[in-house]
Coordinates of C-alpha atoms in Angstrom, one line a residue:
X1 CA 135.0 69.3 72.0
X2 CA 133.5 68.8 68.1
X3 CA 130.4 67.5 69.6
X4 CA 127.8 67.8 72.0
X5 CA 127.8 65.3 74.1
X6 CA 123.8 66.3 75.1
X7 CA 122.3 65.9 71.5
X8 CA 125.6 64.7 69.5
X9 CA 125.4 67.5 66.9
X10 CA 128.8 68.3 65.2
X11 CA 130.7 72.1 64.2
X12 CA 130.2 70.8 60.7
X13 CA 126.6 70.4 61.2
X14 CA 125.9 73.5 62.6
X15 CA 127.5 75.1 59.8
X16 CA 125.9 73.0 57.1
X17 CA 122.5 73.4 58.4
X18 CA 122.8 76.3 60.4
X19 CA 120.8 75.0 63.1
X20 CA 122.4 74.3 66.4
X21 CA 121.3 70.9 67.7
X22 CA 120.3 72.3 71.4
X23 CA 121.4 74.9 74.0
X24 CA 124.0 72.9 75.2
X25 CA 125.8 73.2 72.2
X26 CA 127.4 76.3 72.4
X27 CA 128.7 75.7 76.0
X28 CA 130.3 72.3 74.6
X29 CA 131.4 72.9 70.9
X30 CA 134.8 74.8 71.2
X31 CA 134.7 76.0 67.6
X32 CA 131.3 76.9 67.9
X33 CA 132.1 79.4 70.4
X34 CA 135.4 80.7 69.1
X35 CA 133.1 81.3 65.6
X36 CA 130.6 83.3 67.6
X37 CA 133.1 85.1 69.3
X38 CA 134.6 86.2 66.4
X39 CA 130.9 87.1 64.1
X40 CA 129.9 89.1 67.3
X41 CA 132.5 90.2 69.8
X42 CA 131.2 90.1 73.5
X43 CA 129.1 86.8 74.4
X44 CA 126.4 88.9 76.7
X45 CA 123.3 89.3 74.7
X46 CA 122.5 93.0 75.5
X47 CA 119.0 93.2 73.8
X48 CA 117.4 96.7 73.0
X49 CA 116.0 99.6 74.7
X50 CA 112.4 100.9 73.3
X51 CA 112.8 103.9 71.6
X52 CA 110.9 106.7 73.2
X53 CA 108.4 108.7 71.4
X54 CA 106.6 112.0 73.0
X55 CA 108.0 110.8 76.4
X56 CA 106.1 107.7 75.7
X57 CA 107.7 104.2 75.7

């Protein structure tokens, strides 16, 4: 799909602005994901772990 069918932003948008329209968009924009996919490898945000100082977190 080139749009969202939630908040009707297009690919091009995204990329012009480089604000996604909603967080429906990157379930329903096919390029969107296949772009992400490629700029960051595995979809799972993993996050961070705190770095531990003197046993303390």
């Amino acid at each position: 799909m080139d749009k969202c069918p939630y908040c009707n932003t297009s690919y091009n948008e995204i990329l012009q602005t480089g604000f996604v329209g909603c967080s429906r968009c990157y379930y329903e924009i096919d390029q969107l994901k296949e772009t992400l996919k490629k700029m960051y490898g595995d979809k799972t945000h993993k996050g961070k772990q705190a770095v531990k100082k003197n046993g303390r977190i």
